[in-house]
Short mmCIF file of N, CA, C and O in Angstrom, two decimals:
data_model
loop_
_atom_site.label_atom_id
_atom_site.label_comp_id
_atom_site.label_asym_id
_atom_site.label_seq_id
_atom_site.Cartn_x
_atom_site.Cartn_y
_atom_site.Cartn_z
N UNK Z 1 104.47 151.28 152.50
CA UNK Z 1 105.07 150.95 153.78
C UNK Z 1 104.05 150.16 154.59
O UNK Z 1 102.89 150.53 154.66
N UNK Z 2 104.49 149.05 155.18
CA UNK Z 2 103.62 148.22 156.01
C UNK Z 2 103.50 148.85 157.38
O UNK Z 2 104.50 149.21 158.01
N UNK Z 3 102.25 148.99 157.88
CA UNK Z 3 101.98 149.61 159.18
C UNK Z 3 101.28 148.58 160.06
O UNK Z 3 100.35 147.91 159.62
N UNK Z 4 101.74 148.45 161.29
CA UNK Z 4 101.09 147.57 162.27
C UNK Z 4 99.96 148.33 162.94
O UNK Z 4 100.13 149.49 163.31
N UNK Z 5 98.82 147.66 163.12
CA UNK Z 5 97.69 148.30 163.78
C UNK Z 5 96.77 147.24 164.35
O UNK Z 5 96.50 146.23 163.71
N UNK Z 6 96.27 147.49 165.55
CA UNK Z 6 95.29 146.58 166.14
C UNK Z 6 93.88 147.13 165.96
O UNK Z 6 92.91 146.52 166.36
N UNK Z 7 93.77 148.28 165.30
CA UNK Z 7 92.48 148.92 165.06
C UNK Z 7 91.85 148.32 163.81
O UNK Z 7 92.41 148.39 162.73
N UNK Z 8 90.66 147.74 163.95
CA UNK Z 8 89.98 147.14 162.81
C UNK Z 8 89.16 148.14 162.00
O UNK Z 8 88.61 147.79 160.98
N UNK Z 9 89.08 149.38 162.47
CA UNK Z 9 88.27 150.39 161.79
C UNK Z 9 89.14 151.39 161.02
O UNK Z 9 88.82 152.57 160.96
N UNK Z 10 90.20 150.92 160.43
CA UNK Z 10 91.10 151.80 159.67
C UNK Z 10 90.43 152.16 158.36
O UNK Z 10 89.89 151.31 157.67
N UNK Z 11 90.47 153.44 158.01
CA UNK Z 11 89.87 153.91 156.76
C UNK Z 11 90.87 153.80 155.63
O UNK Z 11 92.07 153.94 155.82
N UNK Z 12 90.35 153.56 154.43
CA UNK Z 12 91.20 153.42 153.27
C UNK Z 12 91.83 154.72 152.80
O UNK Z 12 92.95 154.73 152.30
N UNK Z 13 91.11 155.82 152.96
CA UNK Z 13 91.62 157.12 152.55
C UNK Z 13 91.29 158.14 153.63
O UNK Z 13 90.14 158.26 154.04
N UNK Z 14 92.32 158.84 154.09
CA UNK Z 14 92.15 159.82 155.16
C UNK Z 14 92.81 161.13 154.74
O UNK Z 14 93.93 161.12 154.23
N UNK Z 15 92.11 162.22 154.97
CA UNK Z 15 92.69 163.54 154.75
C UNK Z 15 93.37 163.96 156.05
O UNK Z 15 92.73 164.13 157.07
N UNK Z 16 94.70 164.07 156.01
CA UNK Z 16 95.46 164.47 157.20
C UNK Z 16 95.48 165.98 157.39
O UNK Z 16 95.45 166.47 158.51
N UNK Z 17 95.59 166.69 156.28
CA UNK Z 17 95.70 168.16 156.36
C UNK Z 17 95.07 168.76 155.11
O UNK Z 17 95.69 168.80 154.04
N UNK Z 18 93.82 169.25 155.23
CA UNK Z 18 93.14 169.79 154.05
C UNK Z 18 93.79 171.07 153.51
O UNK Z 18 93.72 171.34 152.32
N UNK Z 19 94.45 171.83 154.37
CA UNK Z 19 95.10 173.06 153.90
C UNK Z 19 96.33 172.77 153.05
O UNK Z 19 96.59 173.45 152.05
N UNK Z 20 97.09 171.76 153.46
CA UNK Z 20 98.29 171.40 152.69
C UNK Z 20 98.02 170.27 151.70
O UNK Z 20 98.91 169.81 151.01
N UNK Z 21 96.76 169.81 151.68
CA UNK Z 21 96.35 168.78 150.71
C UNK Z 21 97.13 167.47 150.90
O UNK Z 21 97.66 166.92 149.94
N UNK Z 22 97.19 166.97 152.14
CA UNK Z 22 97.93 165.74 152.45
C UNK Z 22 96.93 164.64 152.82
O UNK Z 22 96.07 164.83 153.68
N UNK Z 23 97.09 163.51 152.12
CA UNK Z 23 96.19 162.37 152.32
C UNK Z 23 97.01 161.12 152.61
O UNK Z 23 98.18 161.03 152.24
N UNK Z 24 96.37 160.17 153.26
CA UNK Z 24 96.98 158.88 153.51
C UNK Z 24 96.09 157.80 152.88
O UNK Z 24 94.90 157.75 153.16
N UNK Z 25 96.69 156.98 152.02
CA UNK Z 25 96.00 155.90 151.33
C UNK Z 25 96.45 154.58 151.95
O UNK Z 25 97.64 154.34 152.12
N UNK Z 26 95.46 153.71 152.28
CA UNK Z 26 95.76 152.43 152.95
C UNK Z 26 95.05 151.30 152.22
O UNK Z 26 93.93 151.46 151.74
N UNK Z 27 95.71 150.14 152.18
CA UNK Z 27 95.13 148.97 151.51
C UNK Z 27 95.81 147.71 152.02
O UNK Z 27 96.70 147.77 152.85
N UNK Z 28 95.41 146.56 151.48
CA UNK Z 28 95.95 145.25 151.86
C UNK Z 28 95.82 145.04 153.38
O UNK Z 28 96.78 144.71 154.07
N UNK Z 29 94.59 145.21 153.85
CA UNK Z 29 94.31 145.09 155.28
C UNK Z 29 94.36 143.64 155.74
O UNK Z 29 93.80 142.76 155.10
N UNK Z 30 95.06 143.40 156.84
CA UNK Z 30 95.02 142.09 157.50
C UNK Z 30 94.60 142.37 158.94
O UNK Z 30 94.28 143.49 159.31
N UNK Z 31 94.62 141.35 159.78
CA UNK Z 31 94.19 141.51 161.17
C UNK Z 31 95.02 142.52 161.93
O UNK Z 31 94.53 143.20 162.82
N UNK Z 32 96.31 142.63 161.59
CA UNK Z 32 97.18 143.49 162.40
C UNK Z 32 98.04 144.47 161.60
O UNK Z 32 98.92 145.11 162.15
N UNK Z 33 97.79 144.60 160.30
CA UNK Z 33 98.62 145.52 159.51
C UNK Z 33 97.96 145.88 158.19
O UNK Z 33 96.95 145.28 157.80
N UNK Z 34 98.55 146.82 157.51
CA UNK Z 34 98.10 147.25 156.20
C UNK Z 34 99.23 148.03 155.52
O UNK Z 34 100.19 148.42 156.16
N UNK Z 35 99.10 148.21 154.22
CA UNK Z 35 100.03 149.04 153.47
C UNK Z 35 99.53 150.48 153.53
O UNK Z 35 98.32 150.73 153.59
N UNK Z 36 100.46 151.43 153.47
CA UNK Z 36 100.08 152.83 153.56
C UNK Z 36 101.06 153.69 152.78
O UNK Z 36 102.25 153.42 152.77
N UNK Z 37 100.53 154.74 152.15
CA UNK Z 37 101.36 155.72 151.47
C UNK Z 37 100.76 157.10 151.74
O UNK Z 37 99.54 157.26 151.80
N UNK Z 38 101.66 158.07 151.93
CA UNK Z 38 101.20 159.45 152.13
C UNK Z 38 101.30 160.17 150.79
O UNK Z 38 102.30 160.08 150.09
N UNK Z 39 100.24 160.88 150.46
CA UNK Z 39 100.17 161.60 149.19
C UNK Z 39 100.06 163.10 149.45
O UNK Z 39 99.37 163.52 150.39
N UNK Z 40 100.69 163.89 148.64
CA UNK Z 40 100.66 165.34 148.79
C UNK Z 40 99.66 165.97 147.82
O UNK Z 40 99.84 167.09 147.35
N UNK Z 41 98.61 165.22 147.55
CA UNK Z 41 97.52 165.67 146.70
C UNK Z 41 96.30 164.81 147.00
O UNK Z 41 96.42 163.72 147.56
N UNK Z 42 95.12 165.31 146.63
CA UNK Z 42 93.90 164.51 146.79
C UNK Z 42 93.83 163.54 145.61
O UNK Z 42 93.70 163.96 144.46
N UNK Z 43 93.94 162.24 145.90
CA UNK Z 43 93.96 161.28 144.80
C UNK Z 43 92.57 161.10 144.18
O UNK Z 43 91.57 161.10 144.87
N UNK Z 44 92.57 160.96 142.87
CA UNK Z 44 91.32 160.64 142.17
C UNK Z 44 91.05 159.15 142.33
O UNK Z 44 91.92 158.38 142.77
N UNK Z 45 89.87 158.73 141.93
CA UNK Z 45 89.53 157.30 141.97
C UNK Z 45 90.55 156.52 141.12
O UNK Z 45 90.99 155.44 141.51
N UNK Z 46 90.91 157.08 139.97
CA UNK Z 46 91.87 156.41 139.08
C UNK Z 46 93.26 156.31 139.73
O UNK Z 46 93.94 155.29 139.59
N UNK Z 47 93.67 157.37 140.45
CA UNK Z 47 94.96 157.35 141.16
C UNK Z 47 94.96 156.22 142.19
O UNK Z 47 95.93 155.46 142.31
N UNK Z 48 93.88 156.14 142.95
CA UNK Z 48 93.76 155.12 144.01
C UNK Z 48 93.82 153.73 143.41
O UNK Z 48 94.58 152.87 143.87
N UNK Z 49 93.04 153.51 142.36
CA UNK Z 49 93.03 152.20 141.71
C UNK Z 49 94.41 151.85 141.16
O UNK Z 49 94.88 150.72 141.31
N UNK Z 50 95.06 152.82 140.55
CA UNK Z 50 96.39 152.58 139.98
C UNK Z 50 97.40 152.20 141.05
O UNK Z 50 98.17 151.24 140.88
N UNK Z 51 97.43 152.94 142.15
CA UNK Z 51 98.39 152.66 143.23
C UNK Z 51 98.16 151.27 143.81
O UNK Z 51 99.10 150.49 143.98
N UNK Z 52 96.90 150.96 144.11
CA UNK Z 52 96.60 149.67 144.75
C UNK Z 52 96.80 148.51 143.78
O UNK Z 52 97.40 147.49 144.13
N UNK Z 53 96.33 148.65 142.55
CA UNK Z 53 96.49 147.57 141.58
C UNK Z 53 97.96 147.37 141.21
O UNK Z 53 98.39 146.23 141.02
N UNK Z 54 98.73 148.44 141.11
CA UNK Z 54 100.18 148.31 140.87
C UNK Z 54 100.84 147.52 141.99
O UNK Z 54 101.72 146.68 141.74
N UNK Z 55 100.44 147.78 143.21
CA UNK Z 55 100.98 147.05 144.37
C UNK Z 55 100.71 145.55 144.21
O UNK Z 55 101.63 144.73 144.36
N UNK Z 56 99.46 145.18 143.92
CA UNK Z 56 99.13 143.76 143.77
C UNK Z 56 99.80 143.15 142.55
O UNK Z 56 100.21 141.98 142.59
N UNK Z 57 99.96 143.91 141.47
CA UNK Z 57 100.66 143.40 140.30
C UNK Z 57 102.12 143.11 140.62
O UNK Z 57 102.66 142.07 140.22
N UNK Z 58 102.77 144.02 141.37
CA UNK Z 58 104.17 143.80 141.76
C UNK Z 58 104.29 142.61 142.71
O UNK Z 58 105.24 141.82 142.61
N UNK Z 59 103.34 142.48 143.62
CA UNK Z 59 103.33 141.36 144.54
C UNK Z 59 103.17 140.03 143.78
O UNK Z 59 103.86 139.05 144.07
N UNK Z 60 102.29 140.03 142.79
CA UNK Z 60 102.09 138.83 141.97
C UNK Z 60 103.35 138.49 141.20
O UNK Z 60 103.78 137.33 141.16
N UNK Z 61 103.97 139.49 140.59
CA UNK Z 61 105.22 139.27 139.84
C UNK Z 61 106.31 138.71 140.75
O UNK Z 61 107.03 137.78 140.39
N UNK Z 62 106.42 139.27 141.95
CA UNK Z 62 107.40 138.79 142.93
C UNK Z 62 107.15 137.33 143.30
O UNK Z 62 108.08 136.53 143.39
N UNK Z 63 105.88 136.98 143.49
CA UNK Z 63 105.53 135.59 143.82
C UNK Z 63 105.86 134.64 142.68
O UNK Z 63 106.33 133.53 142.90
N UNK Z 64 105.62 135.09 141.45
CA UNK Z 64 105.95 134.26 140.29
C UNK Z 64 107.47 134.04 140.22
O UNK Z 64 107.94 132.91 140.10
N UNK Z 65 108.22 135.11 140.32
CA UNK Z 65 109.68 135.04 140.13
C UNK Z 65 110.38 134.29 141.26
O UNK Z 65 111.27 133.49 141.02
N UNK Z 66 109.98 134.54 142.50
CA UNK Z 66 110.73 134.01 143.65
C UNK Z 66 110.00 132.96 144.48
O UNK Z 66 110.55 132.51 145.48
N UNK Z 67 108.81 132.57 144.08
CA UNK Z 67 108.03 131.66 144.92
C UNK Z 67 107.97 130.22 144.46
O UNK Z 67 107.14 129.45 144.95
N UNK Z 68 108.82 129.82 143.52
CA UNK Z 68 108.74 128.47 142.98
C UNK Z 68 109.94 127.63 143.41
O UNK Z 68 111.08 128.11 143.42
N UNK Z 69 109.67 126.38 143.76
CA UNK Z 69 110.73 125.42 144.09
C UNK Z 69 110.47 124.14 143.31
O UNK Z 69 109.32 123.78 143.03
N UNK Z 70 111.56 123.44 143.01
CA UNK Z 70 111.48 122.15 142.33
C UNK Z 70 112.41 121.20 143.05
O UNK Z 70 113.61 121.49 143.19
N UNK Z 71 111.85 120.12 143.54
CA UNK Z 71 112.62 119.12 144.30
C UNK Z 71 113.42 119.80 145.41
O UNK Z 71 114.62 119.58 145.56
N UNK Z 72 112.72 120.69 146.13
CA UNK Z 72 113.26 121.41 147.28
C UNK Z 72 114.38 122.40 146.92
O UNK Z 72 115.13 122.84 147.77
N UNK Z 73 114.48 122.74 145.64
CA UNK Z 73 115.45 123.73 145.19
C UNK Z 73 114.71 124.99 144.73
O UNK Z 73 113.77 124.91 143.95
N UNK Z 74 115.15 126.13 145.23
CA UNK Z 74 114.56 127.41 144.82
C UNK Z 74 114.89 127.65 143.35
O UNK Z 74 116.04 127.48 142.93
N UNK Z 75 113.87 128.01 142.58
CA UNK Z 75 114.05 128.27 141.15
C UNK Z 75 113.67 129.71 140.87
O UNK Z 75 112.54 130.12 141.13
N UNK Z 76 114.61 130.48 140.37
CA UNK Z 76 114.38 131.87 140.02
C UNK Z 76 113.72 131.93 138.65
O UNK Z 76 114.32 131.51 137.66
N UNK Z 77 112.48 132.42 138.59
CA UNK Z 77 111.73 132.41 137.34
C UNK Z 77 111.63 133.79 136.69
O UNK Z 77 110.55 134.33 136.48
N UNK Z 78 112.79 134.36 136.37
CA UNK Z 78 112.77 135.60 135.59
C UNK Z 78 112.10 135.27 134.25
O UNK Z 78 111.96 134.11 133.87
N UNK Z 79 111.72 136.29 133.53
CA UNK Z 79 111.11 136.06 132.22
C UNK Z 79 112.06 135.30 131.29
O UNK Z 79 111.65 134.40 130.56
N UNK Z 80 113.34 135.66 131.34
CA UNK Z 80 114.32 134.95 130.51
C UNK Z 80 114.38 133.47 130.89
O UNK Z 80 114.40 132.60 130.01
N UNK Z 81 114.42 133.18 132.18
CA UNK Z 81 114.47 131.78 132.62
C UNK Z 81 113.20 131.03 132.21
O UNK Z 81 113.28 129.88 131.78
N UNK Z 82 112.05 131.68 132.33
CA UNK Z 82 110.81 131.03 131.90
C UNK Z 82 110.88 130.63 130.44
O UNK Z 82 110.52 129.51 130.07
N UNK Z 83 111.36 131.55 129.60
CA UNK Z 83 111.48 131.26 128.17
C UNK Z 83 112.50 130.16 127.89
O UNK Z 83 112.28 129.28 127.06
N UNK Z 84 113.62 130.21 128.61
CA UNK Z 84 114.64 129.18 128.42
C UNK Z 84 114.09 127.80 128.78
O UNK Z 84 114.31 126.83 128.04
N UNK Z 85 113.38 127.70 129.90
CA UNK Z 85 112.83 126.40 130.31
C UNK Z 85 111.82 125.90 129.28
O UNK Z 85 111.78 124.71 128.96
N UNK Z 86 111.03 126.81 128.74
CA UNK Z 86 110.06 126.42 127.72
C UNK Z 86 110.78 125.92 126.46
O UNK Z 86 110.38 124.91 125.86
N UNK Z 87 111.85 126.60 126.08
CA UNK Z 87 112.64 126.14 124.93
C UNK Z 87 113.28 124.78 125.19
O UNK Z 87 113.29 123.91 124.32
N UNK Z 88 113.81 124.61 126.40
CA UNK Z 88 114.42 123.32 126.75
C UNK Z 88 113.41 122.18 126.68
O UNK Z 88 113.75 121.06 126.30
N UNK Z 89 112.15 122.46 127.06
CA UNK Z 89 111.12 121.42 127.04
C UNK Z 89 110.86 120.94 125.62
O UNK Z 89 110.40 119.81 125.42
N UNK Z 90 111.15 121.78 124.63
CA UNK Z 90 110.95 121.40 123.23
C UNK Z 90 112.22 120.84 122.59
O UNK Z 90 112.23 120.55 121.41
N UNK Z 91 113.25 120.73 123.38
CA UNK Z 91 114.53 120.24 122.86
C UNK Z 91 114.48 118.72 122.65
O UNK Z 91 113.70 118.01 123.27
N UNK Z 92 115.36 118.26 121.79
CA UNK Z 92 115.52 116.82 121.60
C UNK Z 92 116.88 116.37 122.10
O UNK Z 92 117.23 115.20 121.98
N UNK Z 93 117.65 117.30 122.65
CA UNK Z 93 118.99 117.00 123.11
C UNK Z 93 118.99 116.95 124.64
O UNK Z 93 118.81 117.97 125.31
N UNK Z 94 119.17 115.77 125.17
CA UNK Z 94 119.23 115.58 126.62
C UNK Z 94 120.45 114.73 126.93
O UNK Z 94 120.88 113.94 126.10
N UNK Z 95 121.06 114.91 128.07
CA UNK Z 95 120.61 115.68 129.23
C UNK Z 95 120.85 117.19 129.06
O UNK Z 95 121.67 117.62 128.27
N UNK Z 96 120.09 117.97 129.85
CA UNK Z 96 120.23 119.43 129.89
C UNK Z 96 120.52 119.84 131.32
O UNK Z 96 119.81 119.43 132.25
N UNK Z 97 121.58 120.62 131.49
CA UNK Z 97 121.95 121.12 132.82
C UNK Z 97 121.41 122.53 133.01
O UNK Z 97 121.53 123.36 132.11
N UNK Z 98 120.85 122.78 134.20
CA UNK Z 98 120.36 124.12 134.54
C UNK Z 98 120.85 124.48 135.94
O UNK Z 98 121.24 123.62 136.72
N UNK Z 99 120.81 125.79 136.21
CA UNK Z 99 121.22 126.28 137.53
C UNK Z 99 119.99 126.75 138.30
O UNK Z 99 119.22 127.57 137.81
N UNK Z 100 119.80 126.21 139.50
CA UNK Z 100 118.76 126.66 140.43
C UNK Z 100 119.45 127.41 141.56
O UNK Z 100 120.66 127.66 141.51
N UNK Z 101 118.69 127.73 142.58
CA UNK Z 101 119.27 128.37 143.76
C UNK Z 101 119.52 129.85 143.53
O UNK Z 101 118.84 130.50 142.75
N UNK Z 102 120.51 130.35 144.23
CA UNK Z 102 120.86 131.78 144.16
C UNK Z 102 122.29 131.92 143.66
O UNK Z 102 123.03 130.94 143.57
N UNK Z 103 122.70 133.15 143.40
CA UNK Z 103 124.08 133.40 142.98
C UNK Z 103 125.06 132.97 144.07
O UNK Z 103 126.14 132.46 143.79
N UNK Z 104 124.67 133.19 145.33
CA UNK Z 104 125.52 132.82 146.46
C UNK Z 104 125.53 131.32 146.72
O UNK Z 104 126.50 130.79 147.26
N UNK Z 105 124.44 130.66 146.35
CA UNK Z 105 124.31 129.23 146.62
C UNK Z 105 123.70 128.53 145.41
O UNK Z 105 122.57 128.06 145.45
N UNK Z 106 124.45 128.44 144.30
CA UNK Z 106 123.91 127.81 143.10
C UNK Z 106 123.78 126.30 143.27
O UNK Z 106 124.58 125.66 143.96
N UNK Z 107 122.74 125.76 142.65
CA UNK Z 107 122.52 124.32 142.64
C UNK Z 107 122.34 123.93 141.17
O UNK Z 107 121.49 124.49 140.48
N UNK Z 108 123.12 122.98 140.74
CA UNK Z 108 123.04 122.56 139.34
C UNK Z 108 122.23 121.28 139.28
O UNK Z 108 122.41 120.35 140.07
N UNK Z 109 121.31 121.25 138.32
CA UNK Z 109 120.41 120.11 138.19
C UNK Z 109 120.45 119.65 136.74
O UNK Z 109 120.49 120.46 135.81
N UNK Z 110 120.39 118.33 136.54
CA UNK Z 110 120.40 117.76 135.20
C UNK Z 110 119.06 117.11 134.89
O UNK Z 110 118.61 116.22 135.62
N UNK Z 111 118.42 117.61 133.84
CA UNK Z 111 117.21 116.97 133.34
C UNK Z 111 117.66 115.90 132.35
O UNK Z 111 118.33 116.21 131.36
N UNK Z 112 117.29 114.69 132.64
CA UNK Z 112 117.79 113.56 131.84
C UNK Z 112 116.92 113.22 130.65
O UNK Z 112 117.36 112.53 129.74
N UNK Z 113 115.67 113.69 130.65
CA UNK Z 113 114.76 113.33 129.56
C UNK Z 113 113.78 114.46 129.25
O UNK Z 113 113.55 115.35 130.07
N UNK Z 114 113.20 114.36 128.07
CA UNK Z 114 112.18 115.32 127.65
C UNK Z 114 110.98 115.25 128.58
O UNK Z 114 110.40 116.28 128.95
N UNK Z 115 110.59 114.05 129.00
CA UNK Z 115 109.44 113.90 129.90
C UNK Z 115 109.69 114.60 131.23
O UNK Z 115 108.79 115.27 131.76
N UNK Z 116 110.89 114.48 131.78
CA UNK Z 116 111.21 115.13 133.05
C UNK Z 116 111.17 116.65 132.87
O UNK Z 116 110.63 117.37 133.71
N UNK Z 117 111.73 117.15 131.78
CA UNK Z 117 111.74 118.59 131.53
C UNK Z 117 110.32 119.10 131.30
O UNK Z 117 109.94 120.17 131.80
N UNK Z 118 109.50 118.35 130.56
CA UNK Z 118 108.12 118.74 130.32
C UNK Z 118 107.33 118.79 131.62
O UNK Z 118 106.55 119.72 131.85
N UNK Z 119 107.55 117.84 132.48
CA UNK Z 119 106.89 117.83 133.80
C UNK Z 119 107.29 119.07 134.60
O UNK Z 119 106.44 119.71 135.24
N UNK Z 120 108.56 119.41 134.57
CA UNK Z 120 109.07 120.61 135.25
C UNK Z 120 108.39 121.87 134.71
O UNK Z 120 107.91 122.71 135.47
N UNK Z 121 108.33 122.01 133.39
CA UNK Z 121 107.71 123.18 132.76
C UNK Z 121 106.22 123.25 133.09
O UNK Z 121 105.68 124.33 133.33
N UNK Z 122 105.55 122.11 133.15
CA UNK Z 122 104.13 122.09 133.52
C UNK Z 122 103.94 122.55 134.97
O UNK Z 122 102.97 123.24 135.28
N UNK Z 123 104.86 122.21 135.84
CA UNK Z 123 104.80 122.68 137.23
C UNK Z 123 105.00 124.20 137.28
O UNK Z 123 104.35 124.89 138.07
N UNK Z 124 105.89 124.71 136.45
CA UNK Z 124 106.09 126.16 136.36
C UNK Z 124 104.79 126.83 135.89
O UNK Z 124 104.35 127.83 136.47
N UNK Z 125 104.18 126.28 134.85
CA UNK Z 125 102.94 126.85 134.31
C UNK Z 125 101.85 126.86 135.39
O UNK Z 125 101.11 127.84 135.53
N UNK Z 126 101.76 125.78 136.16
CA UNK Z 126 100.78 125.71 137.23
C UNK Z 126 101.06 126.76 138.30
O UNK Z 126 100.15 127.43 138.80
N UNK Z 127 102.33 126.92 138.66
CA UNK Z 127 102.73 127.94 139.64
C UNK Z 127 102.35 129.34 139.16
O UNK Z 127 101.76 130.12 139.92
N UNK Z 128 102.65 129.65 137.92
CA UNK Z 128 102.34 130.97 137.37
C UNK Z 128 100.83 131.19 137.36
O UNK Z 128 100.34 132.25 137.77
N UNK Z 129 100.09 130.19 136.93
CA UNK Z 129 98.64 130.29 136.89
C UNK Z 129 98.05 130.54 138.28
O UNK Z 129 97.16 131.38 138.45
N UNK Z 130 98.56 129.84 139.28
CA UNK Z 130 98.10 130.01 140.66
C UNK Z 130 98.41 131.42 141.16
O UNK Z 130 97.56 132.07 141.78
N UNK Z 131 99.61 131.90 140.90
CA UNK Z 131 100.00 133.25 141.33
C UNK Z 131 99.11 134.31 140.66
O UNK Z 131 98.66 135.25 141.33
N UNK Z 132 98.87 134.16 139.36
CA UNK Z 132 98.01 135.11 138.66
C UNK Z 132 96.59 135.10 139.22
O UNK Z 132 96.00 136.16 139.46
N UNK Z 133 96.06 133.90 139.46
CA UNK Z 133 94.71 133.79 140.00
C UNK Z 133 94.62 134.44 141.38
O UNK Z 133 93.66 135.15 141.67
N UNK Z 134 95.63 134.22 142.21
CA UNK Z 134 95.65 134.86 143.54
C UNK Z 134 95.65 136.39 143.41
O UNK Z 134 94.93 137.07 144.13
N UNK Z 135 96.46 136.91 142.50
CA UNK Z 135 96.52 138.35 142.29
C UNK Z 135 95.20 138.90 141.78
O UNK Z 135 94.73 139.95 142.25
N UNK Z 136 94.58 138.19 140.84
CA UNK Z 136 93.29 138.64 140.32
C UNK Z 136 92.24 138.64 141.42
O UNK Z 136 91.42 139.55 141.51
N UNK Z 137 92.26 137.60 142.27
CA UNK Z 137 91.29 137.51 143.37
C UNK Z 137 91.48 138.66 144.35
O UNK Z 137 90.50 139.23 144.84
N UNK Z 138 92.72 139.00 144.67
CA UNK Z 138 92.97 140.12 145.59
C UNK Z 138 92.40 141.41 145.02
O UNK Z 138 91.77 142.18 145.73
N UNK Z 139 92.63 141.64 143.72
CA UNK Z 139 92.13 142.87 143.11
C UNK Z 139 90.60 142.86 143.01
O UNK Z 139 89.96 143.88 143.20
N UNK Z 140 90.03 141.70 142.73
CA UNK Z 140 88.59 141.59 142.61
C UNK Z 140 87.89 141.83 143.95
O UNK Z 140 86.78 142.37 144.00
N UNK Z 141 88.56 141.49 145.05
CA UNK Z 141 87.95 141.60 146.38
C UNK Z 141 88.21 142.93 147.07
O UNK Z 141 87.88 143.09 148.25
N UNK Z 142 88.75 143.89 146.37
CA UNK Z 142 88.98 145.22 146.96
C UNK Z 142 87.63 145.90 147.16
O UNK Z 142 86.81 145.95 146.23
N UNK Z 143 87.43 146.42 148.34
CA UNK Z 143 86.22 147.18 148.64
C UNK Z 143 86.51 148.65 148.33
O UNK Z 143 87.07 149.37 149.17
N UNK Z 144 86.14 149.09 147.14
CA UNK Z 144 86.45 150.44 146.70
C UNK Z 144 85.69 151.50 147.50
O UNK Z 144 86.07 152.67 147.47
N UNK Z 145 84.64 151.09 148.21
CA UNK Z 145 83.89 152.07 149.01
C UNK Z 145 84.73 152.61 150.19
O UNK Z 145 84.40 153.67 150.73
N UNK Z 146 85.79 151.91 150.55
CA UNK Z 146 86.67 152.39 151.62
C UNK Z 146 87.44 153.65 151.23
O UNK Z 146 88.05 154.30 152.07
N UNK Z 147 87.41 153.98 149.95
CA UNK Z 147 88.24 155.08 149.45
C UNK Z 147 87.43 156.32 149.08
O UNK Z 147 87.91 157.19 148.38
N UNK Z 148 86.20 156.38 149.58
CA UNK Z 148 85.36 157.55 149.36
C UNK Z 148 85.45 158.44 150.58
O UNK Z 148 85.36 157.97 151.71
N UNK Z 149 85.64 159.73 150.36
CA UNK Z 149 85.70 160.68 151.49
C UNK Z 149 84.33 161.23 151.80
O UNK Z 149 83.48 161.38 151.00
#
């Protein structure tokens, strides 16, 4: 859950109630907010790493799937769509019609040549690579000392 805060001294792990064993774990700090989850147990270092890294992995996956556009058209990059586009790039049969946009607002696009499709797939590969690098950087820059009690 995203929490708004103007306090810059927020701790990563706080024991709320030692008798009932309730802790609050916080991460993804920005100037005015952070993510937070309440736990009904004292998390181990591995628990903390798993929760935070899972969050960044899901965020990265979301950015890959929903963060790509081509010629101002939103392109949904599910794993199936990624594989289909890669297969289309190796095709010798053109033109190829694909659907961009959303279910509510589909946009149909025609790739007229192998070169155009290959360029499109290369843009997808670049997008995925950038998203992965961003996710790795976020995980690499975590200050794990914030989670020591």
